[in-house]
Structures are given as C-alpha cells and as structure tokens.
Amino acid sequence: MHTAYELLSYKKSFPTYGRLDFVSDNDQIKVLDNILFDKLKSNKLDSIHLSSSVIESDDHAFYSYEDIQDSSVKHDELNIYELLKAHPKFNVKSSITTIKNWKIYSASDAGEYSSMRAYDCINFETVIKGETFILTGGVWRSVSTDFKTQIDDYIKNNVNDNQAAYLPNDVSIHCIVKGKDRYKEEVYNSHVAKNYNDIFLFDKSKIKIADQKLYEICDLFHSDKNFIHVKVFKSGTSSLSHLFLQSRFYIDAFIKEEATRNSMRDFVNNNTNNENKNKNKQTFLTLIPKDRKDVHASSYSIILCILTFDKNKNIDSLPFMVRYELAKTHKYLLEERGIELSCAIRLVKK
C-alpha cells in the first residue's frame, strides 16, 4: 500500500504542491524540534497527534511503547498521552534526541513484530511569524498561506457533507475488551448493519487484495453501491490520513482486480455474521461483478464516516495534513476514476 501511495502524483493532484516544501535548514529544524519538545515536556498536547508511520494491515493486533518481549501493556491504537506515560519524567538532560530514541512496537495477529521511531509517528503543526510548519513522517514541511487556502477552498466547494440517515448520530460505541472500557468503530458498524437491510457488513472481512487476504475492502457496503469507511477520531490520535489512502487503494483493487471481487463475492456467500443474517445476498452479489467489463467505476461512490465525541468537530477543525490528504484523495478519485467521495461526520456517545 505504501508503494501505491508513492505513485500518487502530488503535482498532478495540486499544481501548487511546491508550496508544501521540505524544511532543509538544520537551524530551522532545530528551532522547530525545540518547540515540539517544549510542548511534550509541558504536556501541552492539543496540537500533537500520533499515527503509524507505516500502513498497518487489517490483521494488526496491538501497539506497545516498550519492547513487546518485556511488556504486557498493549494498546489498540496510538495515543500521545499513553506514549508519554510509558516513559520516565523528563530531566535536565532530556532533549528532542530523547524523543527520537523512543520506539513504538507493533504486533500482528500472526505474531509478527516490528518497530518504528516514535518521532516518525508524531503529527504536529505550529505557526511561526504567520508561517505554518508541519511535522509528519519524521519530516518538517512549511506550508504557505495561499496553499492552505487553496486546499480549504477545494474541500468547501467539492467535498459533500453526507447526511445519509442510515449513518446515524447518537450511537454508543462503548464495548469491553479484556475487562477495559473501549470505544470502537466496529460497534458502530455492527449497529448500522443490524438496523439496515440495505447494508452488508464487511468489517474484519479479510478480502484478497494484491494477492494477500489481509485487508477490509470497506467497513460497510450499501446497495446504492456506496463503499463506507468508518473511523473514530479521538484526541491524541490521527489515523484519518491512512483512512483516505485506504479508500483510494481499496477501490482501485475492486475496480482492477478480479481476485478482489471474487473474494468479496465469497465473503457475501459464506459470511455468517448475525448482522448479515437474512439479508438478500443476491442483491449484493449483483453489485460485485465477476468480470472487469461489467464494472462501471463511476456508478460507485465512497463515504468516509468519521465518528467523534466532540459536537463541534467538523472538517475545518481537522489537522491540515489530514485536510490535504482528503482533498488529494477526492481529486484523484473524481478525475482518475469518476468516483464521488463524501464525508459524514457523526456525533457518537460513550
């Protein structure tokens, strides 16, 4: 998936990509790193989020902020507050180098482990003398004001606010996992699929994509030919950029790969989830053609459903890089595939 991401042409999507420049001056990077370190040290974390520096497959099991072999503490998702809690308090010798030496460990259901620098997972935005600087993927970038305006104008004029009634507000997404309170999108997905016969649950489906049965093609599939991807947006985390990338990657696989469509058909035929019980499977199979010639890409659409506990949350309040990824994904899908992408921000309950 990372390779697919790199193939996206930034310059083609937005000719002004040159206004999202890498910061190469070491003195400037030092100043920016010091601002970040001071924020972390003083626990001022509102503008700091964590997201994996790699695309995790759907068989991802948990994260740990200590070596997995030495720690029994497991986390379902990355959280800046938990990262800081896992490390000793800062002392006079601490610096940004301290942060750069921290590791985040990732484990899969198959028992495979990997690690990444915590610094590479930090997403942070700061403004110096009217210029915005963004840290993402371990790299600082500067963003011009007119480029930010262009992105925000694109979203305002092109990305629809989807008000579909089958994606309701006020749903509790609380669940208990290993004796602990958790708030998960799969609870929302289950609720929607149980209450709407026009929706088939694909959450945890492990559809074959790029010769691997590791991925969900979507969370929910509507008989109106809508691929629905659902993600909880929580303070301290930021996986929405990956959500946008996945939506592009998965729809490309659906359109181009016969094996992906056959895998979806097999899932519909053989699935025994209670949420899909008594649904008309033939209705959904008809929407998943076997042959490429029968796939009319522009007849499908994508809905990105973002769940939030904040009644004031909207697209404008998302981090800039998330808004940029949203605009880029929308533009790619519309111009290259003829597919409409919309957003549905839903207020959920604990």
Short mmCIF file of C-alpha atoms in Angstrom, two decimals:
data_model
loop_
_atom_site.label_atom_id
_atom_site.label_comp_id
_atom_site.label_asym_id
_atom_site.label_seq_id
_atom_site.Cartn_x
_atom_site.Cartn_y
_atom_site.Cartn_z
CA MET A 1 0.00 0.00 0.00
CA HIS A 2 2.90 2.34 0.70
CA THR A 3 4.04 1.82 -2.91
CA ALA A 4 0.58 2.72 -4.13
CA TYR A 5 0.70 5.86 -2.03
CA GLU A 6 4.01 6.92 -3.54
CA LEU A 7 2.54 6.55 -7.02
CA LEU A 8 0.07 9.33 -6.36
CA SER A 9 1.30 12.41 -8.18
CA TYR A 10 1.22 15.36 -5.83
CA LYS A 11 1.97 17.79 -8.62
CA LYS A 12 -0.76 16.32 -10.79
CA SER A 13 -3.30 16.49 -7.98
CA PHE A 14 -2.32 20.02 -6.96
CA PRO A 15 -0.01 22.10 -9.17
CA THR A 16 0.89 24.20 -6.11
CA TYR A 17 2.50 21.26 -4.34
CA GLY A 18 5.74 23.26 -4.36
CA ARG A 19 4.18 25.36 -1.63
CA LEU A 20 4.33 22.37 0.72
CA ASP A 21 8.11 22.39 0.99
CA PHE A 22 10.52 20.29 3.00
CA VAL A 23 12.43 22.23 5.65
CA SER A 24 16.10 21.57 4.92
CA ASP A 25 17.83 24.22 7.03
CA ASN A 26 19.27 22.47 10.10
CA ASP A 27 18.97 25.56 12.29
CA GLN A 28 15.29 25.90 11.37
CA ILE A 29 14.70 22.20 12.10
CA LYS A 30 16.38 22.63 15.49
CA VAL A 31 14.08 25.54 16.34
CA LEU A 32 11.02 23.52 15.30
CA ASP A 33 12.16 20.42 17.20
CA ASN A 34 12.68 22.53 20.32
CA ILE A 35 9.13 23.88 20.05
CA LEU A 36 7.84 20.32 19.82
CA PHE A 37 9.96 19.18 22.75
CA ASP A 38 8.76 22.04 24.95
CA LYS A 39 5.16 21.10 24.15
CA LEU A 40 5.77 17.47 25.06
CA LYS A 41 7.70 18.34 28.20
CA SER A 42 4.98 20.71 29.44
CA ASN A 43 2.24 18.24 28.48
CA LYS A 44 0.57 20.71 26.08
CA LEU A 45 -0.65 18.11 23.63
CA ASP A 46 -3.75 19.56 21.94
CA SER A 47 -1.95 20.06 18.63
CA ILE A 48 0.08 16.82 18.76
CA HIS A 49 -1.21 13.50 17.47
CA LEU A 50 0.18 10.07 16.76
CA SER A 51 -0.36 7.89 13.70
CA SER A 52 1.60 4.90 12.47
CA SER A 53 4.46 5.81 10.15
CA VAL A 54 3.63 2.72 8.07
CA ILE A 55 0.34 1.40 6.71
CA GLU A 56 -0.83 -1.33 9.04
CA SER A 57 -2.58 -4.35 7.54
CA ASP A 58 -6.00 -5.25 8.87
CA ASP A 59 -4.57 -8.13 10.91
CA HIS A 60 -2.81 -5.60 13.14
CA ALA A 61 -3.27 -6.69 16.78
CA PHE A 62 -1.81 -4.05 19.11
CA TYR A 63 0.89 -1.48 19.84
CA SER A 64 3.32 -1.23 22.74
CA TYR A 65 5.57 1.62 23.85
CA GLU A 66 8.05 -0.80 25.36
CA ASP A 67 9.75 -3.82 23.82
CA ILE A 68 6.95 -6.33 23.27
CA GLN A 69 9.10 -9.10 24.73
CA ASP A 70 9.40 -7.18 28.01
CA SER A 71 5.95 -5.59 28.32
CA SER A 72 2.46 -6.89 28.90
CA VAL A 73 0.87 -3.46 28.27
CA LYS A 74 -0.94 -3.46 24.93
CA HIS A 75 -2.72 -0.62 23.15
CA ASP A 76 -5.37 -0.89 20.45
CA GLU A 77 -4.27 2.38 18.88
CA LEU A 78 -1.60 5.02 19.17
CA ASN A 79 -2.09 7.78 21.69
CA ILE A 80 0.32 10.59 22.57
CA TYR A 81 -0.81 10.62 26.20
CA GLU A 82 -0.08 6.91 26.59
CA LEU A 83 3.30 7.31 24.90
CA LEU A 84 4.39 9.93 27.42
CA LYS A 85 3.00 7.91 30.31
CA ALA A 86 5.16 4.95 29.27
CA HIS A 87 8.42 6.91 29.68
CA PRO A 88 10.13 8.35 32.78
CA LYS A 89 9.67 12.02 33.53
CA PHE A 90 11.91 14.41 31.62
CA ASN A 91 15.09 15.58 33.38
CA VAL A 92 17.66 18.29 32.72
CA LYS A 93 19.47 16.07 30.22
CA SER A 94 16.35 15.36 28.18
CA SER A 95 16.05 16.82 24.68
CA ILE A 96 14.42 16.10 21.34
CA THR A 97 17.06 13.38 20.95
CA THR A 98 15.38 11.62 23.85
CA ILE A 99 12.14 11.54 21.87
CA LYS A 100 13.90 10.42 18.70
CA ASN A 101 15.30 7.41 20.57
CA TRP A 102 11.88 6.22 21.70
CA LYS A 103 10.41 3.24 19.85
CA ILE A 104 6.86 2.13 19.16
CA TYR A 105 6.31 -1.58 18.67
CA SER A 106 3.60 -3.14 16.53
CA ALA A 107 2.27 -6.72 16.58
CA SER A 108 0.02 -8.63 14.18
CA ASP A 109 -2.46 -11.41 14.84
CA ALA A 110 0.06 -13.79 13.29
CA GLY A 111 2.61 -12.94 15.99
CA GLU A 112 4.85 -10.83 13.76
CA TYR A 113 6.53 -7.81 15.36
CA SER A 114 8.04 -4.61 14.05
CA SER A 115 9.17 -1.27 15.45
CA MET A 116 9.28 2.35 14.35
CA ARG A 117 10.60 5.61 15.75
CA ALA A 118 8.06 7.40 17.90
CA TYR A 119 9.27 10.67 16.35
CA ASP A 120 8.22 9.41 12.91
CA CYS A 121 4.69 8.83 14.22
CA ILE A 122 4.24 12.35 15.60
CA ASN A 123 1.98 14.79 13.74
CA PHE A 124 2.39 18.37 14.89
CA GLU A 125 1.51 21.79 13.49
CA THR A 126 2.91 25.10 14.68
CA VAL A 127 2.91 28.68 13.38
CA ILE A 128 5.96 30.97 13.40
CA LYS A 129 5.51 34.56 12.24
CA GLY A 130 2.45 33.64 10.20
CA GLU A 131 4.05 30.63 8.50
CA THR A 132 2.71 27.15 9.26
CA PHE A 133 5.11 24.27 9.83
CA ILE A 134 4.03 20.62 9.94
CA LEU A 135 5.86 17.57 11.23
CA THR A 136 4.67 14.30 9.72
CA GLY A 137 6.52 11.07 8.99
CA GLY A 138 9.59 12.44 10.77
CA VAL A 139 9.91 15.31 8.27
CA TRP A 140 9.22 19.03 8.73
CA ARG A 141 7.41 20.90 5.98
CA SER A 142 6.42 24.53 5.54
CA VAL A 143 3.00 25.46 4.20
CA SER A 144 2.25 28.75 2.52
CA THR A 145 -0.92 30.59 3.45
CA ASP A 146 -2.26 30.60 -0.10
CA PHE A 147 -1.75 26.84 -0.40
CA LYS A 148 -3.72 26.25 2.81
CA THR A 149 -6.45 28.47 1.40
CA GLN A 150 -6.48 26.53 -1.86
CA ILE A 151 -6.90 23.22 -0.04
CA ASP A 152 -9.63 24.55 2.22
CA ASP A 153 -11.46 26.12 -0.74
CA TYR A 154 -11.26 22.84 -2.65
CA ILE A 155 -12.83 20.93 0.25
CA LYS A 156 -15.52 23.56 0.77
CA ASN A 157 -16.50 23.56 -2.91
CA ASN A 158 -16.13 19.86 -3.73
CA VAL A 159 -16.35 17.51 -0.75
CA ASN A 160 -20.00 16.99 0.14
CA ASP A 161 -21.26 16.68 3.69
CA ASN A 162 -23.11 13.36 3.51
CA GLN A 163 -26.32 13.35 5.59
CA ALA A 164 -27.42 9.77 4.86
CA ALA A 165 -29.92 8.68 7.51
CA TYR A 166 -28.51 5.14 7.60
CA LEU A 167 -25.37 6.59 9.23
CA PRO A 168 -26.97 7.87 12.45
CA ASN A 169 -25.75 10.14 15.22
CA ASP A 170 -26.04 9.38 18.94
CA VAL A 171 -24.92 5.76 18.77
CA SER A 172 -22.94 4.45 21.73
CA ILE A 173 -19.70 2.83 20.58
CA HIS A 174 -18.73 1.55 24.02
CA CYS A 175 -17.50 -2.01 24.44
CA ILE A 176 -15.48 -4.04 26.93
CA VAL A 177 -12.18 -5.50 25.71
CA LYS A 178 -10.30 -7.70 28.16
CA GLY A 179 -12.05 -6.06 31.07
CA LYS A 180 -11.36 -2.50 29.91
CA ASP A 181 -13.67 0.17 28.51
CA ARG A 182 -13.09 0.78 24.82
CA TYR A 183 -14.78 2.89 22.14
CA LYS A 184 -14.57 1.28 18.72
CA GLU A 185 -15.90 1.86 15.23
CA GLU A 186 -16.81 -1.83 14.90
CA VAL A 187 -19.57 -1.24 17.46
CA TYR A 188 -20.96 1.49 15.21
CA ASN A 189 -20.58 -0.72 12.12
CA SER A 190 -22.46 -3.54 13.82
CA HIS A 191 -25.27 -1.20 14.86
CA VAL A 192 -25.70 0.15 11.33
CA ALA A 193 -25.60 -3.27 9.67
CA LYS A 194 -28.13 -4.73 12.12
CA ASN A 195 -30.61 -1.92 11.54
CA TYR A 196 -30.41 -1.50 7.76
CA ASN A 197 -31.06 -4.38 5.36
CA ASP A 198 -29.54 -2.36 2.51
CA ILE A 199 -26.10 -2.55 4.16
CA PHE A 200 -23.75 -5.53 4.25
CA LEU A 201 -21.09 -5.65 6.96
CA PHE A 202 -17.56 -6.10 5.58
CA ASP A 203 -15.72 -5.12 8.78
CA LYS A 204 -12.96 -7.68 9.51
CA SER A 205 -13.67 -9.36 6.18
CA LYS A 206 -10.06 -10.04 5.06
CA ILE A 207 -10.65 -9.55 1.35
CA LYS A 208 -7.91 -10.58 -1.08
CA ILE A 209 -6.02 -7.53 -2.32
CA ALA A 210 -2.63 -7.66 -4.07
CA ASP A 211 -2.55 -11.44 -3.50
CA GLN A 212 -2.93 -11.09 0.27
CA LYS A 213 -6.05 -11.69 2.37
CA LEU A 214 -5.17 -9.08 4.97
CA TYR A 215 -7.46 -6.18 4.20
CA GLU A 216 -11.02 -4.96 4.57
CA ILE A 217 -12.42 -3.65 1.31
CA CYS A 218 -14.59 -1.34 3.40
CA ASP A 219 -16.47 -1.41 6.70
CA LEU A 220 -19.96 -1.26 5.21
CA PHE A 221 -21.26 -1.76 1.68
CA HIS A 222 -24.61 -0.16 0.76
CA SER A 223 -26.88 -1.43 -2.00
CA ASP A 224 -26.66 2.05 -3.53
CA LYS A 225 -23.09 0.98 -4.40
CA ASN A 226 -21.53 3.02 -1.60
CA PHE A 227 -18.28 1.83 -0.04
CA ILE A 228 -18.37 3.15 3.53
CA HIS A 229 -15.20 3.50 5.61
CA VAL A 230 -15.64 4.30 9.31
CA LYS A 231 -13.07 5.69 11.74
CA VAL A 232 -13.23 7.09 15.25
CA PHE A 233 -11.48 10.45 15.61
CA LYS A 234 -10.12 10.81 19.14
CA SER A 235 -7.96 13.40 20.85
CA GLY A 236 -4.36 12.26 20.77
CA THR A 237 -4.71 10.08 17.69
CA SER A 238 -4.74 10.72 13.96
CA SER A 239 -5.26 7.82 11.57
CA LEU A 240 -7.52 9.67 9.16
CA SER A 241 -4.76 10.19 6.60
CA HIS A 242 -4.42 6.42 6.37
CA LEU A 243 -8.18 6.13 6.06
CA PHE A 244 -8.13 8.34 2.96
CA LEU A 245 -5.26 6.37 1.48
CA GLN A 246 -7.01 3.06 2.15
CA SER A 247 -10.19 4.22 0.49
CA ARG A 248 -8.25 5.02 -2.68
CA PHE A 249 -6.23 1.81 -2.55
CA TYR A 250 -9.23 -0.46 -1.93
CA ILE A 251 -11.45 1.00 -4.64
CA ASP A 252 -8.61 0.65 -7.14
CA ALA A 253 -8.31 -3.02 -6.18
CA PHE A 254 -12.07 -3.51 -6.53
CA ILE A 255 -12.08 -1.98 -10.00
CA LYS A 256 -8.96 -3.63 -11.38
CA GLU A 257 -8.53 -6.97 -9.60
CA GLU A 258 -10.82 -9.89 -10.41
CA ALA A 259 -9.41 -11.75 -7.38
CA THR A 260 -10.59 -8.93 -5.10
CA ARG A 261 -14.14 -9.02 -6.48
CA ASN A 262 -14.23 -12.83 -6.27
CA SER A 263 -13.03 -12.61 -2.67
CA MET A 264 -15.85 -10.18 -1.90
CA ARG A 265 -18.37 -12.49 -3.54
CA ASP A 266 -17.09 -15.42 -1.50
CA PHE A 267 -17.44 -13.36 1.66
CA VAL A 268 -21.04 -12.44 0.85
CA ASN A 269 -21.92 -16.05 0.06
CA ASN A 270 -20.23 -17.61 3.08
CA ASN A 271 -20.50 -14.96 5.78
CA THR A 272 -22.40 -15.99 8.92
CA ASN A 273 -22.27 -12.75 10.93
CA ASN A 274 -25.53 -12.02 12.74
CA GLU A 275 -25.50 -8.54 11.23
CA ASN A 276 -25.77 -10.04 7.73
CA LYS A 277 -28.26 -12.75 8.61
CA ASN A 278 -31.42 -12.92 6.46
CA LYS A 279 -30.16 -10.29 4.04
CA ASN A 280 -30.69 -10.77 0.32
CA LYS A 281 -27.22 -11.88 -0.71
CA GLN A 282 -28.09 -11.84 -4.40
CA THR A 283 -28.73 -8.09 -4.16
CA PHE A 284 -25.14 -7.50 -3.09
CA LEU A 285 -23.63 -10.12 -5.42
CA THR A 286 -25.22 -8.32 -8.36
CA LEU A 287 -23.29 -5.19 -7.36
CA ILE A 288 -19.96 -7.07 -7.35
CA PRO A 289 -19.41 -8.22 -10.96
CA LYS A 290 -17.03 -11.04 -11.74
CA ASP A 291 -15.77 -9.56 -14.99
CA ARG A 292 -13.91 -6.26 -15.30
CA LYS A 293 -16.01 -5.22 -18.31
CA ASP A 294 -19.09 -5.18 -16.07
CA VAL A 295 -17.52 -2.85 -13.50
CA HIS A 296 -18.62 0.73 -14.19
CA ALA A 297 -16.43 2.67 -11.77
CA SER A 298 -18.37 5.91 -11.87
CA SER A 299 -21.53 4.17 -10.63
CA TYR A 300 -19.86 3.58 -7.25
CA SER A 301 -19.14 6.10 -4.53
CA ILE A 302 -17.19 6.30 -1.28
CA ILE A 303 -18.34 7.66 2.06
CA LEU A 304 -15.79 8.44 4.76
CA CYS A 305 -17.67 8.29 8.04
CA ILE A 306 -15.76 9.99 10.87
CA LEU A 307 -17.04 9.34 14.39
CA THR A 308 -16.44 11.95 17.06
CA PHE A 309 -17.37 12.71 20.66
CA ASP A 310 -16.96 16.44 20.02
CA LYS A 311 -20.14 18.19 18.87
CA ASN A 312 -18.01 20.99 17.42
CA LYS A 313 -15.90 18.70 15.27
CA ASN A 314 -16.02 19.38 11.55
CA ILE A 315 -13.76 19.06 8.53
CA ASP A 316 -12.29 22.53 9.07
CA SER A 317 -11.01 21.54 12.52
CA LEU A 318 -9.03 18.54 11.25
CA PRO A 319 -5.20 18.84 11.09
CA PHE A 320 -4.01 20.43 7.85
CA MET A 321 -2.26 17.30 6.55
CA VAL A 322 -5.49 15.36 7.05
CA ARG A 323 -7.40 18.01 5.09
CA TYR A 324 -4.72 17.91 2.41
CA GLU A 325 -4.98 14.11 2.13
CA LEU A 326 -8.75 14.40 1.93
CA ALA A 327 -8.59 16.94 -0.89
CA LYS A 328 -5.97 14.94 -2.76
CA THR A 329 -7.92 11.70 -2.43
CA HIS A 330 -11.16 13.34 -3.57
CA LYS A 331 -9.46 14.88 -6.60
CA TYR A 332 -7.79 11.60 -7.57
CA LEU A 333 -10.96 9.53 -7.26
CA LEU A 334 -13.05 12.01 -9.21
CA GLU A 335 -10.58 12.72 -12.02
CA GLU A 336 -9.00 9.27 -12.40
CA ARG A 337 -11.94 7.00 -11.53
CA GLY A 338 -15.04 9.18 -11.87
CA ILE A 339 -15.93 8.22 -8.29
CA GLU A 340 -17.54 10.68 -5.90
CA LEU A 341 -16.20 10.84 -2.35
CA SER A 342 -18.14 12.44 0.50
CA CYS A 343 -17.68 12.84 4.26
CA ALA A 344 -20.11 12.01 7.02
CA ILE A 345 -19.09 13.32 10.44
CA ARG A 346 -21.22 11.68 13.11
CA LEU A 347 -21.52 12.51 16.80
CA VAL A 348 -21.38 9.32 18.86
CA LYS A 349 -21.74 8.56 22.56
CA LYS A 350 -19.57 6.83 25.11
#
